[in-house]
Coordinates of C-alpha atoms and ligand atoms in Angstrom, one line a residue:
X1 CA 111.9 70.3 132.7
X2 CA 108.8 71.6 134.3
X3 CA 105.4 70.7 132.6
X4 CA 103.1 73.7 132.8
X5 CA 99.2 73.5 132.5
X6 CA 97.7 76.9 131.8
X7 CA 94.1 76.5 132.9
X8 CA 91.3 78.2 131.2
X9 CA 93.6 80.6 129.2
X10 CA 92.1 82.3 126.2
X11 CA 94.3 81.8 123.0
X12 CA 94.1 85.0 121.0
X13 CA 91.3 86.1 123.2
X14 CA 89.0 83.3 122.1
X15 CA 87.2 80.6 124.2
X16 CA 89.0 79.3 127.3
X17 CA 91.3 76.3 126.9
X18 CA 93.7 74.4 129.1
X19 CA 97.2 74.5 127.3
X20 CA 99.9 72.0 128.3
X21 CA 103.5 73.0 127.8
X22 CA 106.0 70.1 127.8
X23 CA 109.5 69.5 126.4
X24 CA 109.6 73.0 124.9
X25 CA 106.5 72.8 122.8
X26 CA 102.7 73.1 123.1
X27 CA 101.9 69.4 124.0
X28 CA 98.1 69.7 124.2
X29 CA 95.2 72.1 124.0
X30 CA 92.0 70.8 125.7
X31 CA 88.7 71.9 127.0
X32 CA 88.9 73.6 130.3
X33 CA 89.4 71.0 133.1
X34 CA 90.3 68.3 130.7
X35 CA 94.0 68.5 130.8
X36 CA 96.1 66.0 133.0
X37 CA 97.7 68.2 135.7
X38 CA 99.5 65.4 137.5
X39 CA 103.1 66.3 138.1
X40 CA 102.6 69.6 136.3
X41 CA 102.8 73.2 137.6
X42 CA 99.4 74.7 137.2
X43 CA 99.1 78.3 136.2
X44 CA 95.7 79.6 136.7
X45 CA 94.9 81.5 133.7
X46 CA 91.2 82.3 133.7
X47 CA 90.5 85.6 132.1
X48 CA 94.0 85.8 130.7
X49 CA 94.9 86.1 127.0
X50 CA 97.4 83.7 125.6
X51 CA 99.4 85.0 122.7
X52 CA 102.5 83.9 120.9
X53 CA 105.5 85.4 122.5
X54 CA 106.1 89.1 121.4
X55 CA 108.9 89.7 118.8
X56 CA 110.7 93.0 118.7
X57 CA 112.3 94.2 115.5
X58 CA 113.8 97.3 116.9
X59 CA 115.6 97.2 120.4
X60 CA 118.7 99.1 121.4
X61 CA 120.5 97.0 123.9
X62 CA 123.6 99.3 124.0
X63 CA 126.2 96.5 124.5
X64 CA 129.0 96.7 123.6
X65 CA 130.0 100.3 124.5
X66 CA 127.2 101.9 126.7
X67 CA 126.8 99.3 129.4
X68 CA 126.0 102.2 131.8
X69 CA 122.7 102.7 129.9
X70 CA 121.7 99.0 129.2
X71 CA 123.3 95.6 128.8
X72 CA 122.1 92.5 127.0
X73 CA 121.3 91.1 130.4
X74 CA 119.2 94.1 131.6
X75 CA 117.6 94.8 128.3
X76 CA 116.6 91.1 127.8
X77 CA 115.2 91.1 131.4
X78 CA 113.0 94.0 130.4
X79 CA 112.0 92.2 127.3
X80 CA 110.9 89.1 129.1
X81 CA 108.9 91.2 131.6
X82 CA 107.3 92.9 128.7
X83 CA 106.2 89.6 127.1
X84 CA 109.0 89.3 124.5
X85 CA 110.5 86.0 123.6
X86 CA 112.8 87.5 120.9
X87 CA 114.4 90.9 120.3
X88 CA 116.4 92.3 117.3
X89 CA 119.4 94.3 118.7
X90 CA 120.2 97.5 116.8
X91 CA 123.7 97.9 115.4
X92 CA 124.5 101.4 116.7
X93 CA 126.7 100.1 119.5
X94 CA 130.3 101.0 120.1
X95 CA 132.0 99.4 118.4
X96 CA 129.3 99.3 115.7
X97 CA 127.9 95.9 114.9
X98 CA 129.3 95.9 111.4
X99 CA 131.3 92.7 111.5
X100 CA 130.7 89.1 112.2
X101 CA 132.8 89.4 115.4
X102 CA 130.5 92.0 116.9
X103 CA 127.3 90.4 116.0
X104 CA 128.5 87.1 117.3
X105 CA 129.4 88.6 120.6
X106 CA 125.9 90.2 121.0
X107 CA 124.3 87.0 120.0
X108 CA 126.4 85.0 122.6
X109 CA 125.6 87.5 125.3
X110 CA 121.9 87.0 124.6
X111 CA 122.2 83.1 124.6
X112 CA 124.1 83.3 127.9
X113 CA 121.5 85.7 129.5
X114 CA 118.7 83.3 128.5
X115 CA 115.8 85.6 129.0
X116 CA 114.8 85.9 125.3
X117 CA 116.4 85.2 121.9
X118 CA 118.6 88.0 120.7
X119 CA 118.8 88.5 117.1
X120 CA 121.6 91.0 116.3
X121 CA 120.9 93.5 113.5
X122 CA 124.0 94.1 111.3
X123 CA 125.0 97.7 110.2
X124 CA 124.5 98.3 106.5
X125 CA 127.5 100.6 106.2
X126 CA 131.0 100.5 108.0
X127 CA 130.7 102.4 111.2
X128 CA 127.2 103.7 110.3
X129 CA 129.1 106.2 108.2
X130 CA 127.1 105.8 105.1
X131 CA 130.1 105.5 102.8
X132 CA 130.8 101.8 102.1
X133 CA 129.0 98.6 102.6
X134 CA 129.8 96.6 105.8
X135 CA 130.5 92.8 105.7
X136 CA 126.9 91.9 105.2
X137 CA 127.7 88.4 103.9
X138 CA 129.9 87.6 106.7
X139 CA 127.4 88.7 109.3
X140 CA 124.7 86.6 107.5
X141 CA 126.9 83.4 107.7
X142 CA 128.2 84.1 111.1
X143 CA 126.8 82.1 114.1
X144 CA 124.4 85.1 114.6
X145 CA 122.7 84.3 111.2
X146 CA 122.0 88.0 110.7
X147 CA 118.9 88.7 108.4
X148 CA 118.1 92.3 109.3
X149 CA 120.5 95.1 108.4
X150 CA 120.1 98.6 109.5
X151 CA 122.0 101.9 110.0
X152 CA 119.3 102.8 112.4
X153 CA 120.0 106.2 114.1
X154 CA 121.2 107.1 110.7
X155 CA 119.6 107.0 107.3
X156 CA 121.2 105.2 104.4
X157 CA 120.7 108.4 102.4
X158 CA 123.0 107.6 99.4
X159 CA 120.8 106.1 96.7
X160 CA 123.5 104.1 95.2
X161 CA 124.6 102.5 98.5
X162 CA 120.9 101.7 99.4
X163 CA 120.6 100.1 95.9
X164 CA 123.7 98.0 96.5
X165 CA 122.6 97.0 99.9
X166 CA 119.2 95.8 98.7
X167 CA 120.8 93.9 95.9
X168 CA 123.3 92.3 98.2
X169 CA 121.0 90.9 100.8
X170 CA 118.9 89.0 98.2
X171 CA 121.5 86.4 98.2
X172 CA 120.7 85.3 101.8
X173 CA 117.0 86.5 102.0
X174 CA 118.1 89.5 104.2
X175 CA 116.1 92.7 104.7
X176 CA 117.3 96.3 104.8
X177 CA 115.4 98.2 107.7
X178 CA 115.7 101.8 106.8
X179 CA 115.7 104.7 109.3
X180 CA 114.0 107.2 106.9
X181 CA 115.3 110.5 107.5
X182 CA 116.8 113.0 104.8
X183 CA 119.7 114.3 106.5
X184 CA 119.8 117.7 105.1
X185 CA 116.2 118.5 105.7
X186 CA 116.6 117.6 109.4
X187 CA 119.9 119.3 110.4
X188 CA 119.6 120.4 113.9
X189 CA 116.0 119.3 114.0
X190 CA 114.4 119.1 117.6
X191 CA 110.8 118.3 117.2
X192 CA 108.1 117.9 114.7
X193 CA 107.9 120.8 112.2
X194 CA 104.7 122.8 112.5
X195 CA 103.0 125.6 114.2
X196 CA 104.0 124.4 117.6
X197 CA 107.7 124.1 116.8
X198 CA 107.5 127.8 115.7
X199 CA 105.8 128.8 119.0
X200 CA 108.2 126.8 121.1
X201 CA 111.3 128.0 119.2
X202 CA 112.6 124.4 118.5
X203 CA 113.9 123.7 115.1
X204 CA 111.4 121.5 113.1
X205 CA 111.8 118.0 111.6
X206 CA 109.4 118.1 108.7
X207 CA 107.3 115.0 107.7
X208 CA 108.5 115.2 104.1
X209 CA 112.0 114.3 105.3
X210 CA 110.7 110.8 106.3
X211 CA 108.2 110.5 103.4
X212 CA 110.6 111.3 100.6
X213 CA 113.1 108.7 101.6
X214 CA 110.2 106.0 102.0
X215 CA 109.0 106.8 98.4
X216 CA 112.5 106.7 97.1
X217 CA 113.3 103.4 98.9
X218 CA 110.0 101.7 97.7
X219 CA 110.9 102.5 94.1
X220 CA 114.5 101.5 94.5
X221 CA 113.4 98.2 96.0
X222 CA 110.8 97.6 93.3
X223 CA 113.6 98.1 90.8
X224 CA 116.0 95.5 92.3
X225 CA 113.3 93.1 93.7
X226 CA 114.7 92.8 97.3
X227 CA 113.2 93.3 100.8
X228 CA 112.7 96.7 102.2
X229 CA 111.4 97.4 105.8
X230 CA 110.7 100.8 107.1
X231 CA 111.6 101.6 110.7
X232 CA 109.4 103.7 113.2
X233 CA 106.9 105.2 110.5
X234 CA 105.6 108.4 112.1
X235 CA 103.5 110.5 109.7
X236 CA 100.1 110.3 107.9
X237 CA 101.9 110.7 104.6
X238 CA 104.1 107.8 105.2
X239 CA 101.0 105.7 105.9
X240 CA 99.5 106.8 102.7
X241 CA 102.6 106.1 100.6
X242 CA 102.8 102.6 102.1
X243 CA 99.1 102.0 101.5
X244 CA 99.5 102.9 97.8
X245 CA 102.7 100.8 97.5
X246 CA 100.9 97.8 98.9
X247 CA 97.8 98.2 96.7
X248 CA 100.2 98.2 93.7
X249 CA 101.7 94.9 95.0
X250 CA 105.1 96.3 95.8
X251 CA 107.1 94.5 98.6
X252 CA 107.6 96.6 101.6
X253 CA 107.0 96.2 105.2
X254 CA 106.8 98.8 108.0
X255 CA 106.8 99.2 111.7
X256 CA 105.5 101.9 114.2
X257 CA 106.4 102.4 117.7
X258 CA 104.1 102.3 120.7
X259 CA 104.9 105.9 121.6
X260 CA 104.0 107.1 118.1
X261 CA 100.7 105.4 118.5
X262 CA 99.9 107.2 121.9
X263 CA 101.9 110.4 122.4
X264 CA 101.8 113.5 120.3
X265 CA 103.9 116.7 119.9
X266 CA 102.1 118.7 122.5
X267 CA 104.3 117.1 125.0
X268 CA 107.3 119.0 123.6
X269 CA 105.8 122.1 125.2
X270 CA 106.8 120.9 128.7
X271 CA 110.5 121.0 127.3
X272 CA 111.0 117.8 129.3
X273 CA 113.5 115.9 127.3
X274 CA 112.0 112.5 128.1
X275 CA 109.7 113.3 125.1
X276 CA 112.5 113.9 122.7
X277 CA 112.8 111.1 120.3
X278 CA 113.8 110.4 116.7
X279 CA 111.6 110.6 114.6
X280 CA 109.8 113.1 116.8
X281 CA 106.3 112.8 118.3
X282 CA 104.0 114.0 115.6
X283 CA 100.6 115.7 115.5
X284 CA 97.4 114.1 116.8
X285 CA 96.3 113.7 113.2
X286 CA 99.3 111.6 112.5
X287 CA 98.7 109.5 115.6
X288 CA 95.2 108.7 114.4
X289 CA 96.6 107.9 110.8
X290 CA 99.2 105.5 112.3
X291 CA 96.6 103.6 114.3
X292 CA 94.5 103.2 111.3
X293 CA 97.6 102.1 109.4
X294 CA 98.2 99.2 111.9
X295 CA 94.4 98.3 111.9
X296 CA 94.2 97.8 108.2
X297 CA 97.5 96.2 107.9
X298 CA 99.4 98.9 106.0
X299 CA 101.8 99.0 108.9
X300 CA 102.9 95.3 109.5
X301 CA 104.4 95.5 112.9
X302 CA 104.7 97.3 116.2
X303 CA 108.3 97.7 117.2
X304 CA 109.5 99.3 120.5
X305 CA 112.6 101.3 119.4
X306 CA 113.4 100.8 123.1
X307 CA 116.3 103.4 123.5
X308 CA 117.7 103.5 127.0
X309 CA 119.9 106.6 127.9
X310 CA 121.9 107.3 130.9
X311 CA 120.6 110.2 133.0
X312 CA 123.3 112.6 132.1
X313 CA 122.5 112.1 128.4
X314 CA 118.8 112.5 128.9
X315 CA 118.3 115.2 131.6
X316 CA 119.2 118.9 131.0
X317 CA 118.4 121.1 128.3
X318 CA 116.1 119.8 125.4
X319 CA 118.6 120.6 122.6
X320 CA 121.5 118.7 124.1
X321 CA 119.5 115.6 125.3
X322 CA 119.8 112.3 123.4
X323 CA 116.7 111.3 121.5
X324 CA 114.9 108.1 122.5
X325 CA 112.7 106.4 125.2
X326 CA 112.2 103.2 126.9
X327 CA 109.7 100.8 125.4
X328 CA 110.1 97.1 126.2
X329 CA 108.2 97.0 129.5
X330 CA 105.3 99.1 128.5
X331 CA 104.8 98.2 124.6
X332 CA 102.0 95.7 125.2
X333 CA 100.1 97.9 127.5
X334 CA 100.4 101.0 125.3
X335 CA 99.4 98.8 122.2
X336 CA 96.4 97.6 124.2
X337 CA 95.5 101.1 125.1
X338 CA 95.8 102.6 121.6
X339 CA 94.5 99.7 119.5
X340 CA 92.4 97.2 121.6
X341 CA 90.6 99.5 124.0
X342 CA 89.8 101.8 121.1
X343 CA 88.2 98.8 119.2
X344 CA 90.6 99.2 116.2
X345 CA 92.2 95.7 116.7
X346 CA 91.3 92.5 118.5
X347 CA 93.8 90.3 120.4
X348 CA 94.4 88.2 117.4
X349 CA 95.2 91.3 115.5
X350 CA 97.5 92.6 118.1
X351 CA 99.3 89.1 118.1
X352 CA 99.8 89.4 114.4
X353 CA 101.4 92.8 114.8
X354 CA 103.5 92.2 117.8
X355 CA 104.6 88.6 117.1
X356 CA 103.7 86.9 113.8
X357 CA 104.7 89.5 111.3
X358 CA 107.8 90.8 113.0
X359 CA 109.0 87.1 113.3
X360 CA 108.4 86.7 109.6
X361 CA 110.1 90.0 108.6
X362 CA 113.2 89.0 110.7
X363 CA 113.0 85.4 109.5
X364 CA 112.9 84.1 113.0
X365 CA 112.0 80.5 112.9
X366 CA 110.2 79.2 116.0
X367 CA 108.8 82.7 116.9
X368 CA 105.6 84.1 116.0
X369 CA 104.1 80.7 115.4
X370 CA 100.5 79.8 116.0
X371 CA 99.3 78.7 119.5
X372 CA 98.9 75.1 118.3
X373 CA 99.9 71.7 119.3
X374 CA 103.5 70.8 118.3
X375 CA 104.6 74.4 118.1
X376 CA 107.5 75.9 120.1
X377 CA 106.1 77.1 123.4
X378 CA 107.1 80.6 123.0
X379 CA 104.1 82.3 124.6
X380 CA 102.9 85.2 126.7
X381 CA 99.9 85.3 129.2
X382 CA 98.4 88.8 129.5
X383 CA 95.8 90.2 132.0
X384 CA 93.9 92.7 130.0
X385 CA 91.8 93.9 133.0
X386 CA 94.7 94.7 135.3
X387 CA 95.9 98.4 135.6
X388 CA 99.2 99.6 136.8
X389 CA 101.0 102.9 137.4
X390 CA 104.4 103.0 135.7
X391 CA 107.1 103.6 138.2
X392 CA 110.5 104.2 136.5
X393 CA 112.5 103.0 139.5
X394 CA 110.8 99.6 139.3
X395 CA 111.8 98.9 135.7
X396 CA 114.3 96.2 134.9
X397 CA 115.9 98.3 132.2
X398 CA 119.2 100.0 133.5
X399 CA 117.8 103.4 132.4
X400 CA 114.9 105.5 133.6
X401 CA 113.8 107.4 130.5
X402 CA 110.2 106.2 130.2
X403 CA 107.6 108.8 129.0
X404 CA 104.9 107.0 131.0
X405 CA 106.1 107.6 134.5
X406 CA 103.2 108.0 136.9
X407 CA 100.8 107.0 134.1
X408 CA 98.2 104.5 134.6
X409 CA 98.2 101.9 131.8
X410 CA 96.0 98.8 131.2
X411 CA 97.1 95.3 131.0
X412 CA 99.9 93.3 132.7
X413 CA 102.2 90.4 131.5
X414 CA 101.6 87.7 133.8
X415 CA 103.8 84.9 132.3
X416 CA 106.3 84.6 129.5
X417 CA 107.6 81.3 128.3
X418 CA 110.7 80.8 126.1
X419 CA 110.5 77.3 124.6
X420 CA 108.4 76.0 127.5
X421 CA 110.6 77.5 130.3
X422 CA 109.0 80.3 132.3
X423 CA 111.2 83.5 132.1
X424 CA 108.2 85.4 133.9
X425 CA 105.7 84.0 136.3
X426 CA 103.2 86.0 138.4
X427 CA 104.6 89.2 136.7
X428 CA 108.2 88.7 138.0
X429 CA 111.3 87.2 136.5
X430 CA 111.3 83.4 137.0
Ligands
DOR1 O1 115.1 108.2 119.2 C1 115.9 107.6 118.8 N1 116.9 106.8 119.5 N2 115.8 107.2 117.5 C2 116.9 106.6 116.9 O2 116.8 106.3 115.6 C3 118.1 106.1 117.6 C4 117.8 105.9 119.0 C5 119.0 105.6 119.9 O3 119.8 104.9 119.5 O4 118.9 106.2 121.0
ZN2 ZN1 115.8 104.9 114.2

């Protein structure tokens, strides 16, 4: 196995160090120029940030069932190029990942592809139907060792089912990741509810439909003493509820997507369905509150909600287009732009929200570990000074629905290492 010496890299954006990767682990960290490079592959890393490999709590890989939009192979290539060493694969596939058989299939496909670790998410309810609990225990005990359960795409809106799910996963330290969306309040909804939805004539998705479910679930979770995680938080009110809960010592974690940290509802006025997503892009005020929520730790993690869609599902009339946007290959750049370049977070903080905390929430041992001697060499090298213009045709994802087409973004992933093996070198798949 190749030994790598990353010369003059900056761990967490700090002082330059030479970092030696050997036999799958960080074997040495020395002053610049002090590492033994004999027989090693040298990666010139002056000016590059060295962070723990990114961990995504929320990726749609679409396999099985919609291999025309994405496969485990193409989605994990996109992940590696984005700096990720582990992704959680959402359960809304076809068939739904609601049995040990399906989660093991996804896990095995991820292992065979080898671009990053794939941790399958198990459905909470059979077929995402919200009627009865899926085989949570069997999925937890399967080879996939599922710890995160979610009906994402759908809300577990029945309070009794949600309570039972939270109780059930305590036995194996699982977590319920809730897609918080009160279904009756959002029937037919197309965009954020507000003055603009009225002007555009698109049915509104009110903030309260998210906030009411989050408040209910925090209380339910406090009652049963389990683990609740809130997917893709999108409103200022949600941040306020989470902040209050954490101040009271209640156990809840939350994520926000890169697109909700950068884009706002004004884009809906283009009627270009590339901007249609669930939850919808919100107001500029919401975007600012979300950024502040990440900065002060109220929001634990940034998670992509990478949602590839085939062209025929995404192009056409807004009302009929599928919601969702690509995220894996642009997440780090968008997070840099929204949080680091604005001075809200430093690189260590960004590593915490994009790696350490998501790995802890998902209970992924070996990921999100400190950049330190003896730790698994799951790492990403980033050039923060680089700039690139996003070209949809050049993405590794099988789909093209990026909202950043033609946009210049800061930062570039130079290399990604999975247990000491380069999956990306010089910005291309290794
Ligand atoms: O925009 C979204 N797309 N939100 C979801 O909750 C599901 C996802 C998808 O599966 O496409
Ligand atoms: Zn969702």
